[in-house]
Each structure stands twice: as structure tokens, then as C-alpha cells.
Short mmCIF file of C-alpha atoms in Angstrom, two decimals:
data_model
loop_
_atom_site.label_atom_id
_atom_site.label_comp_id
_atom_site.label_asym_id
_atom_site.label_seq_id
_atom_site.Cartn_x
_atom_site.Cartn_y
_atom_site.Cartn_z
CA MET A 1 70.59 100.33 84.18
CA THR A 2 67.63 101.95 82.38
CA GLU A 3 67.46 102.16 78.59
CA PHE A 4 68.23 105.91 78.78
CA GLN A 5 71.25 105.34 81.03
CA GLU A 6 72.53 102.59 78.73
CA LYS A 7 72.21 104.93 75.74
CA MET A 8 74.11 107.67 77.61
CA ARG A 9 76.81 105.18 78.57
CA GLN A 10 77.25 104.03 74.97
CA GLN A 11 77.39 107.65 73.79
CA LEU A 12 80.10 108.53 76.34
CA GLU A 13 82.08 105.44 75.42
CA SER A 14 81.94 106.14 71.70
CA SER A 15 82.93 109.82 72.27
CA MET A 16 85.90 108.65 74.38
CA HIS A 17 86.98 106.17 71.67
CA ALA A 18 86.75 108.89 68.98
CA GLU A 19 88.89 111.27 71.10
CA LEU A 20 91.50 108.56 71.75
CA ASP A 21 91.70 107.72 68.02
CA LYS A 22 92.20 111.43 67.32
CA LEU A 23 95.02 111.59 69.90
CA VAL A 24 96.83 108.63 68.31
CA THR A 25 96.94 110.47 64.97
CA THR A 26 98.92 113.32 66.61
CA GLY A 27 101.86 110.95 67.27
CA THR A 28 104.35 109.40 64.88
CA GLY A 29 106.00 105.98 64.54
CA ASN A 30 106.73 104.23 67.80
CA ASP A 31 104.99 106.86 69.97
CA ALA A 32 101.71 106.30 68.15
CA LYS A 33 102.14 102.51 68.39
CA ILE A 34 102.77 102.60 72.15
CA ALA A 35 99.83 104.99 72.68
CA GLN A 36 97.55 102.69 70.69
CA LYS A 37 98.53 99.75 72.94
CA ASP A 38 98.14 101.79 76.14
CA PHE A 39 94.72 103.04 75.03
CA GLU A 40 93.47 99.46 74.58
CA GLY A 41 93.99 98.94 78.33
CA PHE A 42 92.48 102.34 79.11
CA LYS A 43 89.34 101.60 77.05
CA LYS A 44 88.71 98.43 79.08
CA LEU A 45 89.12 100.38 82.33
CA PHE A 46 86.87 103.22 81.13
CA HIS A 47 84.21 100.71 80.00
CA ARG A 48 84.20 99.14 83.48
CA PHE A 49 84.16 102.58 85.14
CA LEU A 50 80.95 103.49 83.26
CA GLN A 51 79.34 100.17 84.28
CA VAL A 52 80.11 100.37 88.01
CA LYS A 53 77.58 102.10 90.23
CA GLY A 54 77.84 102.44 93.99
CA PRO A 55 80.48 100.81 96.25
CA SER A 56 82.32 97.86 94.74
CA VAL A 57 81.82 95.73 97.86
CA ASP A 58 78.80 94.44 99.69
CA TRP A 59 79.69 95.02 103.34
CA ALA A 60 77.57 92.10 104.56
CA LYS A 61 79.79 89.70 102.58
CA ILE A 62 83.01 90.83 104.26
CA HIS A 63 84.42 88.37 106.79
CA ARG A 64 87.65 87.92 108.64
CA PRO A 65 89.96 85.63 106.67
CA PRO A 66 90.17 82.02 107.95
CA GLU A 67 93.15 81.53 110.26
CA GLU A 68 95.03 79.18 107.91
CA SER A 69 94.89 81.80 105.12
CA ILE A 70 97.19 84.19 107.02
CA GLN A 71 100.27 82.38 108.29
CA PRO A 72 102.54 83.86 110.97
CA TYR A 73 106.04 84.46 109.61
CA ASP A 74 107.54 82.74 112.68
CA LYS A 75 105.83 79.49 111.69
CA ILE A 76 107.32 79.67 108.18
CA SER A 77 110.82 80.64 109.32
CA ALA A 78 110.82 77.98 112.10
CA LYS A 79 110.83 75.26 109.42
CA GLY A 80 114.33 76.41 108.45
CA LEU A 81 115.61 76.07 104.92
CA PRO A 82 115.05 72.68 103.26
CA GLU A 83 118.14 70.52 102.87
CA GLY A 84 117.15 69.22 99.42
CA ILE A 85 117.01 72.66 97.75
CA PRO A 86 120.22 74.73 97.92
CA GLU A 87 119.68 78.49 98.36
CA ARG A 88 121.24 79.09 94.94
CA GLU A 89 118.66 76.87 93.25
CA ALA A 90 115.79 78.63 95.02
CA LEU A 91 117.14 82.11 94.24
CA ASN A 92 117.63 81.27 90.57
CA LYS A 93 113.84 80.88 90.31
CA LEU A 94 113.31 84.48 91.49
CA ALA A 95 113.34 87.98 89.98
CA VAL A 96 112.97 91.13 92.09
CA VAL A 97 110.58 93.80 90.76
CA LYS A 98 110.62 97.31 92.20
CA LEU A 99 107.80 99.76 91.53
CA ASN A 100 109.74 102.80 90.33
CA GLY A 101 107.09 105.04 88.78
CA GLY A 102 106.96 107.74 91.47
CA LEU A 103 108.52 111.19 91.56
CA GLY A 104 110.02 112.77 94.68
CA THR A 105 107.66 115.76 94.51
CA SER A 106 106.07 115.12 97.94
CA MET A 107 109.56 115.63 99.42
CA GLY A 108 110.32 118.68 97.27
CA CYS A 109 112.58 116.82 94.82
CA LYS A 110 112.58 116.77 91.04
CA GLY A 111 112.99 113.48 89.17
CA PRO A 112 112.49 109.86 90.27
CA LYS A 113 112.03 109.29 93.99
CA SER A 114 114.40 106.31 93.79
CA LEU A 115 117.30 108.73 93.19
CA ILE A 116 116.91 110.56 96.54
CA SER A 117 119.84 109.93 98.93
CA VAL A 118 118.61 108.12 102.01
CA ARG A 119 121.69 106.86 103.83
CA ASN A 120 125.44 107.67 103.55
CA GLU A 121 124.88 109.21 100.09
CA ASN A 122 123.17 105.99 98.93
CA THR A 123 119.87 106.35 97.04
CA PHE A 124 116.93 103.93 97.20
CA LEU A 125 118.21 102.46 93.92
CA ASP A 126 121.80 102.11 95.21
CA LEU A 127 120.59 100.20 98.28
CA THR A 128 118.40 97.91 96.15
CA VAL A 129 121.30 97.07 93.81
CA GLN A 130 123.62 96.45 96.80
CA GLN A 131 121.10 94.07 98.41
CA ILE A 132 120.66 91.95 95.27
CA GLU A 133 124.36 91.99 94.42
CA HIS A 134 125.11 90.73 97.95
CA LEU A 135 122.62 87.86 97.46
CA ASN A 136 124.08 86.93 94.07
CA LYS A 137 127.65 86.96 95.40
CA THR A 138 126.86 85.13 98.67
CA TYR A 139 124.96 82.28 97.02
CA ASP A 140 126.53 82.40 93.53
CA ALA A 141 123.01 83.09 92.24
CA ASP A 142 121.49 85.06 89.38
CA VAL A 143 118.62 87.17 90.75
CA PRO A 144 117.82 89.95 88.25
CA LEU A 145 116.40 93.35 89.21
CA VAL A 146 113.42 94.59 87.21
CA LEU A 147 112.28 98.22 87.47
CA MET A 148 108.77 99.22 86.50
CA ASN A 149 109.26 102.84 85.45
CA SER A 150 106.66 105.37 84.38
CA PHE A 151 106.97 107.98 81.62
CA ASN A 152 107.91 110.36 84.46
CA THR A 153 110.91 108.34 85.67
CA ASP A 154 112.12 106.26 82.70
CA GLU A 155 114.62 108.62 81.10
CA ASP A 156 116.36 109.73 84.33
CA THR A 157 116.47 106.17 85.68
CA LYS A 158 118.04 104.76 82.50
CA LYS A 159 120.80 107.40 82.63
CA ILE A 160 121.68 106.37 86.19
CA LEU A 161 121.68 102.63 85.42
CA GLN A 162 124.96 102.98 83.54
CA LYS A 163 126.77 103.29 86.86
CA TYR A 164 125.81 99.70 87.80
CA THR A 165 127.31 98.13 84.66
CA HIS A 166 130.03 96.34 86.64
CA HIS A 167 127.79 95.21 89.51
CA ARG A 168 126.75 91.58 89.71
CA VAL A 169 123.10 92.27 88.96
CA LYS A 170 121.28 92.09 85.64
CA ILE A 171 118.92 95.07 85.48
CA HIS A 172 115.86 95.19 83.22
CA THR A 173 113.31 97.97 82.89
CA PHE A 174 109.85 98.24 81.42
CA ASN A 175 107.38 101.09 81.32
CA GLN A 176 103.94 101.10 82.83
CA SER A 177 101.15 102.49 80.65
CA ARG A 178 100.43 106.17 80.08
CA TYR A 179 96.73 106.97 80.43
CA PRO A 180 94.84 110.23 79.72
CA ARG A 181 93.40 112.23 82.60
CA ILE A 182 89.64 112.70 82.18
CA ASN A 183 87.77 115.99 82.52
CA LYS A 184 85.39 115.40 85.45
CA GLU A 185 82.50 117.21 83.76
CA SER A 186 82.69 116.03 80.15
CA LEU A 187 84.31 112.63 80.89
CA LEU A 188 86.64 113.18 77.91
CA PRO A 189 90.47 113.36 77.81
CA VAL A 190 92.00 116.76 78.61
CA ALA A 191 94.98 116.11 76.27
CA THR A 192 95.03 117.72 72.82
CA ASN A 193 97.94 115.63 71.48
CA LEU A 194 100.37 112.90 72.61
CA GLY A 195 103.01 115.41 73.73
CA LEU A 196 104.17 115.67 77.35
CA THR A 197 105.07 119.36 77.38
CA GLY A 198 103.24 122.69 77.46
CA GLU A 199 99.48 122.46 77.93
CA ASN A 200 99.73 118.65 77.83
CA ALA A 201 102.22 118.38 80.70
CA GLU A 202 99.43 117.54 83.16
CA ALA A 203 97.23 115.60 80.75
CA TRP A 204 98.71 112.16 81.41
CA TYR A 205 99.26 109.86 84.38
CA PRO A 206 100.65 106.38 85.16
CA PRO A 207 97.58 104.30 86.19
CA GLY A 208 98.69 102.88 89.55
CA HIS A 209 100.76 99.76 90.21
CA GLY A 210 97.92 97.40 89.23
CA ASP A 211 99.06 98.11 85.67
CA ILE A 212 102.12 95.88 86.32
CA TYR A 213 100.45 92.73 84.98
CA ALA A 214 99.51 94.12 81.56
CA SER A 215 102.61 96.25 80.97
CA PHE A 216 105.01 93.50 82.17
CA HIS A 217 103.29 91.07 79.80
CA ASN A 218 103.21 93.56 76.88
CA SER A 219 106.91 94.41 77.30
CA GLY A 220 107.92 90.82 76.48
CA LEU A 221 109.91 90.66 79.74
CA LEU A 222 107.44 88.25 81.38
CA ASP A 223 108.02 85.62 78.65
CA GLN A 224 111.76 86.29 78.73
CA LEU A 225 112.01 85.59 82.48
CA ILE A 226 109.85 82.46 82.24
CA ALA A 227 112.14 81.20 79.44
CA GLN A 228 115.09 81.73 81.82
CA GLY A 229 113.48 79.43 84.40
CA LYS A 230 112.18 82.15 86.73
CA GLU A 231 109.04 81.08 88.62
CA TYR A 232 108.30 83.94 91.02
CA ILE A 233 108.70 87.68 91.26
CA PHE A 234 109.07 89.54 94.54
CA VAL A 235 107.34 92.90 94.03
CA SER A 236 107.63 95.90 96.36
CA ASN A 237 107.70 99.70 96.40
CA ILE A 238 111.23 101.00 95.85
CA ASP A 239 110.82 103.36 98.84
CA ASN A 240 110.14 100.46 101.27
CA LEU A 241 113.61 99.88 102.71
CA GLY A 242 112.38 96.84 104.67
CA ALA A 243 111.40 94.91 101.53
CA THR A 244 114.38 92.59 101.08
CA VAL A 245 114.43 89.07 99.60
CA ASP A 246 113.48 86.58 102.32
CA LEU A 247 114.73 83.02 101.77
CA HIS A 248 112.19 81.51 104.20
CA ILE A 249 109.22 82.89 102.23
CA LEU A 250 110.81 81.92 98.91
CA ASN A 251 111.44 78.36 100.11
CA HIS A 252 107.90 78.09 101.48
CA LEU A 253 106.63 78.92 97.99
CA ILE A 254 108.77 76.59 95.93
CA SER A 255 108.57 73.64 98.32
CA GLN A 256 104.76 73.30 97.96
CA PRO A 257 103.44 70.30 95.99
CA ALA A 258 102.71 71.27 92.35
CA ASP A 259 98.94 70.82 92.72
CA ARG A 260 98.79 73.09 95.77
CA ARG A 261 101.35 75.62 94.59
CA CYS A 262 100.65 79.05 96.08
CA GLU A 263 100.45 81.62 93.26
CA PHE A 264 100.28 84.81 95.31
CA VAL A 265 101.61 85.80 98.73
CA MET A 266 100.82 89.15 100.30
CA GLU A 267 103.01 90.19 103.22
CA VAL A 268 100.84 91.81 105.86
CA THR A 269 101.83 93.20 109.24
CA ASP A 270 100.04 94.20 112.43
CA LYS A 271 98.19 97.51 112.30
CA THR A 272 99.09 100.34 114.64
CA ARG A 273 97.13 103.59 115.02
CA ALA A 274 99.34 105.06 112.27
CA ASP A 275 98.20 102.46 109.72
CA VAL A 276 94.42 102.70 109.99
CA LYS A 277 94.02 103.71 106.33
CA GLY A 278 96.08 100.81 104.97
CA GLY A 279 94.35 98.14 102.86
CA THR A 280 93.51 94.91 104.68
CA LEU A 281 92.84 91.27 103.76
CA THR A 282 89.30 89.94 104.06
CA GLN A 283 87.39 86.82 103.06
CA TYR A 284 84.84 87.65 100.33
CA ASP A 285 82.87 85.15 98.26
CA GLY A 286 85.17 82.36 99.46
CA LYS A 287 88.35 84.13 98.28
CA LEU A 288 91.01 86.26 99.94
CA ARG A 289 90.44 89.84 98.89
CA LEU A 290 92.23 93.14 99.45
CA LEU A 291 89.92 95.79 100.86
CA GLU A 292 91.03 99.41 100.44
CA ILE A 293 89.57 102.37 102.34
CA ALA A 294 88.32 103.89 99.04
CA GLN A 295 85.99 100.89 98.59
CA VAL A 296 84.43 101.08 102.04
CA PRO A 297 80.89 102.51 102.26
CA LYS A 298 80.96 105.74 104.34
CA ALA A 299 78.89 104.21 107.14
CA HIS A 300 81.58 101.57 107.75
CA VAL A 301 84.79 103.65 107.54
CA ASP A 302 85.26 103.73 111.33
CA GLU A 303 84.79 99.97 111.48
CA PHE A 304 87.40 99.56 108.72
CA LYS A 305 89.87 101.74 110.67
CA SER A 306 89.35 99.71 113.85
CA VAL A 307 92.54 98.03 115.00
CA THR A 308 90.49 95.29 116.70
CA LYS A 309 88.35 94.13 113.76
CA PHE A 310 90.96 94.43 111.01
CA LYS A 311 94.25 93.73 112.74
CA ILE A 312 96.59 93.65 109.75
CA PHE A 313 97.37 95.74 106.67
CA ASN A 314 99.01 95.19 103.29
CA THR A 315 102.72 96.12 103.09
CA ASN A 316 102.64 95.83 99.27
CA ASN A 317 105.46 93.25 99.45
CA LEU A 318 104.09 90.56 97.12
CA TRP A 319 105.37 87.22 95.83
CA ILE A 320 103.63 86.28 92.58
CA SER A 321 103.90 83.27 90.26
CA LEU A 322 105.10 84.21 86.76
CA PRO A 323 103.30 81.33 84.94
CA ALA A 324 100.10 82.36 86.77
CA ILE A 325 100.44 85.99 85.61
CA LYS A 326 100.89 84.73 82.04
CA ARG A 327 97.85 82.42 82.28
CA LEU A 328 95.59 85.12 83.70
CA GLN A 329 96.83 87.79 81.30
CA ASP A 330 96.32 85.54 78.27
CA LYS A 331 92.76 84.77 79.41
CA ASN A 332 92.08 88.42 80.28
CA ALA A 333 91.00 87.07 83.69
CA LEU A 334 92.67 89.51 86.10
CA ASP A 335 90.04 91.32 88.11
CA MET A 336 91.04 94.47 90.00
CA GLU A 337 88.69 97.08 91.41
CA ILE A 338 88.88 100.54 89.85
CA ILE A 339 90.21 103.31 92.07
CA VAL A 340 88.78 106.69 91.00
CA ASN A 341 91.35 109.29 91.99
CA PRO A 342 90.12 112.92 91.75
CA LYS A 343 92.76 115.61 91.08
CA THR A 344 92.77 119.35 90.46
CA LEU A 345 95.23 120.57 87.83
CA ASP A 346 97.28 123.75 88.27
CA GLY A 347 94.78 125.80 86.24
CA GLY A 348 91.95 124.68 88.55
CA LEU A 349 90.44 122.05 86.22
CA ASN A 350 88.95 119.04 88.04
CA VAL A 351 89.97 115.71 86.53
CA ILE A 352 89.77 112.05 87.44
CA GLN A 353 92.34 109.29 87.11
CA LEU A 354 91.29 105.65 86.82
CA GLU A 355 93.78 103.43 88.64
CA THR A 356 94.19 99.88 89.95
CA ALA A 357 96.32 98.38 92.75
CA VAL A 358 98.65 95.41 92.27
CA GLY A 359 97.45 93.66 95.46
CA ALA A 360 93.80 93.79 94.37
CA ALA A 361 94.48 90.95 91.92
CA ILE A 362 94.97 88.51 94.83
CA LYS A 363 91.47 87.10 94.33
CA SER A 364 92.29 85.99 90.78
CA PHE A 365 95.15 83.69 91.85
CA ASP A 366 94.98 80.11 93.18
CA ASN A 367 95.90 79.17 96.78
CA ALA A 368 96.65 82.81 97.69
CA LEU A 369 98.13 83.37 101.14
CA GLY A 370 98.82 86.19 103.56
CA ILE A 371 102.00 86.01 105.65
CA ASN A 372 102.06 88.13 108.79
CA VAL A 373 105.62 89.46 108.77
CA PRO A 374 107.54 91.49 111.38
CA ARG A 375 107.11 95.25 111.15
CA SER A 376 110.79 95.52 110.15
CA ARG A 377 109.78 94.41 106.61
CA PHE A 378 107.70 97.58 106.26
CA LEU A 379 109.96 100.63 106.35
CA PRO A 380 108.59 103.06 103.76
CA VAL A 381 110.09 106.51 103.29
CA LYS A 382 107.23 108.77 102.22
CA THR A 383 108.20 111.94 104.10
CA THR A 384 111.24 113.61 105.68
CA SER A 385 109.95 112.35 109.06
CA ASP A 386 110.52 108.80 107.72
CA LEU A 387 113.86 109.90 106.28
CA LEU A 388 115.04 111.08 109.70
CA LEU A 389 114.38 107.61 111.14
CA VAL A 390 116.33 105.73 108.45
CA MET A 391 119.26 108.17 108.52
CA SER A 392 119.61 107.91 112.31
CA ASN A 393 121.55 105.54 114.57
CA LEU A 394 118.33 103.51 115.05
CA TYR A 395 119.53 101.52 112.03
CA SER A 396 122.79 100.10 110.82
CA LEU A 397 123.48 99.53 107.13
CA ASP A 398 124.89 96.25 105.90
CA ALA A 399 125.07 95.25 102.20
CA GLY A 400 122.22 97.64 101.33
CA SER A 401 119.91 96.37 104.12
CA LEU A 402 118.89 98.40 107.15
CA THR A 403 118.61 96.57 110.47
CA MET A 404 117.50 98.05 113.76
CA SER A 405 120.32 98.65 116.22
CA PRO A 406 120.53 95.98 118.96
CA LYS A 407 121.15 98.90 121.35
CA ARG A 408 117.50 99.98 121.04
CA GLU A 409 115.45 98.43 123.84
CA PHE A 410 112.14 98.54 121.96
CA ARG A 411 111.70 96.96 118.53
CA THR A 412 109.19 99.65 117.55
CA THR A 413 110.29 102.84 115.80
CA PRO A 414 109.73 106.24 117.43
CA HIS A 415 106.79 108.34 116.26
CA VAL A 416 108.28 111.35 114.42
CA LYS A 417 106.32 114.36 113.15
CA LEU A 418 108.32 117.13 111.49
CA GLY A 419 106.50 120.36 110.59
CA SER A 420 106.19 122.08 107.21
CA SER A 421 109.61 123.78 107.50
CA PHE A 422 111.11 120.29 107.06
CA THR A 423 108.92 119.03 104.17
CA LYS A 424 111.46 119.54 101.38
CA VAL A 425 114.60 117.39 101.55
CA GLN A 426 116.93 120.35 100.96
CA ASP A 427 115.31 122.40 103.80
CA TYR A 428 115.34 119.35 106.09
CA LEU A 429 119.06 118.73 105.48
CA LYS A 430 119.92 122.39 106.27
CA ARG A 431 118.17 122.09 109.65
CA PHE A 432 120.35 119.24 110.97
CA GLU A 433 124.10 119.77 111.37
CA SER A 434 124.15 116.08 112.15
CA ILE A 435 121.33 113.55 112.70
CA PRO A 436 120.49 113.36 116.44
CA ASP A 437 121.03 110.26 118.58
CA MET A 438 117.54 108.70 118.66
CA LEU A 439 118.19 105.30 120.27
CA GLU A 440 116.05 106.11 123.31
CA LEU A 441 113.46 108.29 121.58
CA ASP A 442 109.73 107.44 121.76
CA HIS A 443 108.10 110.48 120.22
CA LEU A 444 109.34 113.63 118.48
CA THR A 445 107.24 116.58 117.29
CA VAL A 446 108.97 119.58 115.72
CA SER A 447 107.12 122.62 114.42
CA GLY A 448 108.29 125.99 113.11
CA ASP A 449 111.75 127.41 112.49
CA VAL A 450 113.94 124.91 114.38
CA THR A 451 117.56 123.87 113.77
CA PHE A 452 119.67 121.16 115.41
CA GLY A 453 123.39 121.48 116.18
CA LYS A 454 125.85 118.60 116.07
CA GLN A 455 125.57 115.53 118.35
CA VAL A 456 122.18 116.29 119.87
CA ALA A 457 120.57 113.40 121.79
CA LEU A 458 116.78 112.98 121.99
CA LYS A 459 115.17 110.66 124.55
CA GLY A 460 111.62 109.82 125.62
CA THR A 461 109.04 112.34 124.36
CA VAL A 462 110.44 115.57 122.92
CA ILE A 463 108.24 118.39 121.60
CA ILE A 464 109.86 121.48 120.07
CA ILE A 465 107.58 124.29 118.89
CA ALA A 466 108.85 127.61 117.59
CA ASN A 467 105.98 130.10 117.41
CA HIS A 468 105.43 132.13 114.26
CA GLY A 469 108.29 134.62 113.89
CA ASP A 470 110.39 132.87 116.56
CA ARG A 471 113.36 130.59 116.02
CA ILE A 472 114.73 127.76 118.12
CA ASP A 473 118.34 126.55 117.74
CA ILE A 474 119.05 123.36 119.66
CA PRO A 475 122.74 123.75 120.64
CA ALA A 476 125.43 121.24 119.74
CA GLY A 477 125.76 118.42 122.28
CA ALA A 478 122.35 119.13 123.88
CA MET A 479 120.50 116.22 125.48
CA LEU A 480 116.70 116.58 125.55
CA GLU A 481 114.80 113.98 127.55
CA ASN A 482 110.99 114.25 128.01
CA LYS A 483 111.15 117.97 127.24
CA ILE A 484 108.83 120.53 125.73
CA VAL A 485 110.73 123.44 124.19
CA SER A 486 108.70 126.39 122.92
CA GLY A 487 109.03 130.09 122.21
CA ASN A 488 112.37 131.45 121.12
CA LEU A 489 115.77 129.94 121.83
CA ARG A 490 118.90 131.03 120.08
CA ILE A 491 122.41 130.22 121.27
CA LEU A 492 124.87 132.79 120.02
CA ASP A 493 128.55 132.04 119.45
CA HIS A 494 130.82 134.42 121.38
#
């Protein structure tokens, strides 16, 4: 960095600090205190952002991870559960953390995504509570549920939690930080005060799930769980319905000798063509490292997407040692790459968000490990196409867990693409009188104004395209096998 550039950097940093101090003065009491704490984390991130130039990885240093650093799940589960450690004892060393900061806006819903109904009127949160309650009852254990909320989801989530008062699950919550969006041109905050309404409604953002380490630590909950004898947390996205507590992985962790104790496990699974953008594990400077597509130099993006070179991707199901988080947090030694996320606000203003990813911290932990798990542990619901799969007879529901029906011949899920008429959950629900039988389906594409009657069966490859202005009603009881339906089809009652 030249002397001039260094001067500019210092000027920008001091302007940012002055603006943040000004913002704190617009709040009162606790709000101002929380903002002050959040801004400490933001200042560190902003400082690093101004230092970094060019891609954060040197492509020549990226290697495939050594074989022993990514264990097949089958090898771990084949050991069985150790006789010396009862399941209850193992489970009592665990807390489950769900990342609950997201809104359901991508599916046309207001409020926290975790409150969307996904199966038999059960929400993501209902299913999570049922899973953990089942564990606690079955093994007479005490596995608590911890929700990392954001300022977007905290209030609505806390209201709902009252309904679980009599369930056998202790539920804790903590809030991730609230950071200011930065004007892309001036590199200063767009907020004028600490408020979340009016012109400030779009001025703030939760800074990605990498914020879990600092906010968990700052909330006091980390120390509280360690004091209760908890050793590991199992972290996952609340919308991943495959992310359930696995006793084989837990036992593998706690049965290691103390000097070789694994502090971080990332569950990875085999890439398919649909997962080419997912982060992958690599060996870099002698450490396991998560490589995200945003870090890849443009010339190597195709190589990164290759299913042959990088065969696995990160499911974001992570098992992390609590004492290790405390040690690294106290030493300020957690190193996560900055993700610069550009956004355009409703008024057309271009802003940037500085974020980090929870899995990127893998390189800071000792004896980190990847475990290549079955695809069934990665069942995220990001769109209504995913929702159709989990609501269908492909899965059965037992104690909050979804398992694929034994009647399906293939273990893989069908490829489903629903068009824009199905994007919002309420529109999607209106278009299905009942969810079709999909046990023998391989591929479904639906586009345009299409509705499905009751008890429709879909098999093989089915493509239904209603042209603009046309409508297609699939009649009740219809069976479509390897069919293309296009144009206009309306069955009238008579």
C-alpha cells in the first residue's frame, strides 16, 4: 500500500468511526449499549475490509484435502456406539444451535422463515422442538435448543416460544449483531439514527452466520453452557430439515483422546450438478479451509464448479467445541474471510454489506475434520420447489424427523422446478388441491398458470407449460408419466 493509499484508508476509517459514534448518541439506555458493542465488531471488520486487496486466496496454494481429513460417514457409523459411554452421557455434553436470523421473504412470507408451515401444519421450529424433545425423552437426556435470532426475527420468535413451555426442551435465544449498511460510493453508513423504521428500515443488516462466535460469547450463553458441562454445539440452518442430531458423529467426537480432540467437524456431502456453487473444503497452508465461490478468482470459477475436482460441498451442519470457541474468542484469534455482499435498496441506492460465514472459521480450530455424510442430512427448504418435495409422500414424518419413504426405488430426490406463479407460499398452496404422489417422479418442471386437482400422480419426467394467457388444470386423479403438457387445458365440471 502506498503512502497516499494508507492516508486515504486512515481517513475513511476515522470518518466511519466518527459516523458510528454519532449514531450511538441517537439511541438511549440499553439500545445505545448494544449498538456500541455491535459497532466494536463492525469496526474490526471494516478495518480488515479496507486492508484487503484482490482475491483472498492464492489459487496455486489450493490442494485437495488429504484423504484422512475427510472421513466417510459409513466408517464412523460402522464403529457403533461405544459401550463405555451411555447415549445419555454423550447427549448431555451437547447443545443444538439453529441459525434463525432469516426472514421468509424469498417465499413471499412476512416474519421469520422458521415459522412457515412445512409439513402437517408443523413449522421448521415445531419440527426442531419435536426432534430434540424426542431425544431427551428417549435417552432421559438434557439437550437444550439455542436459537441465534437476528433483529428481524427476535420479537416474533420469542412470542411463539411460549407455546413450547411444557415441552421437554430448554430453549435459549441470543441475538446476532446488527451492522450498518455502507453506501458503496462514500463508504459511510446510510443510517441517520439507531431506529429500525422509516428511512432507516433498510439501513441495517445481520452480518451473516459467521457472527455466531462473537455474539454467542457476548451474550453470556457460551459461558453458561460450559458451566453446565456442555462440550459441543451442533450448528445448522433451521431450514435444513435433514440436520438432526447424529449419535455416531457425537460419539466419534467425545471418544477421541484429550490431546487429539477434534474441535470442529464440518459435514460435507457429494456434489451434484445442482450444488456447483456450494462452498467446498480444500487444503491451504497445511490447514483445512472452506473455499466459497465468492473467493475464487474469475479465471478459476469453472474449475471450482467442476464436480470432478471438488467432489464435495459444505452442508453447514457443524459440530464445534465450546471450550475452543471460548479460547479463540478470548484471544481474538478467529479468522474468517470477509464476504462483500452488494445490495440495491428500494430507492435505488447501492450499498455493501460486510459478512462472514460460520464454516470459514474451520482453519482456526485444532484437528478439524470433514465427514462425508449421506445426502439425506442436507434437505434445505429455500424455495416452494423444495417445499413440494418435503410435503409429498417421498417423506414420512416421525418425531419431527423426515425420512425418505422405503417405497421410493432411488435414494435421490426428484429435480423439481416450479415457475414464478408458485414462488409465494400462499400462491403455491392455492395451486395444489392436494400434494401429488411423487414416489416415482424423476423430474418435474411447471411453468405458467397451472393448477393440480386432488390425488394426481406424477412419474418419470413431467413437463407442464402453460403459455402466456393460457391456463392448465390437471384434473383430479390424473396420472402423468413421462409427459409434456403445454398450451391450454381446462377440465370443466358439468
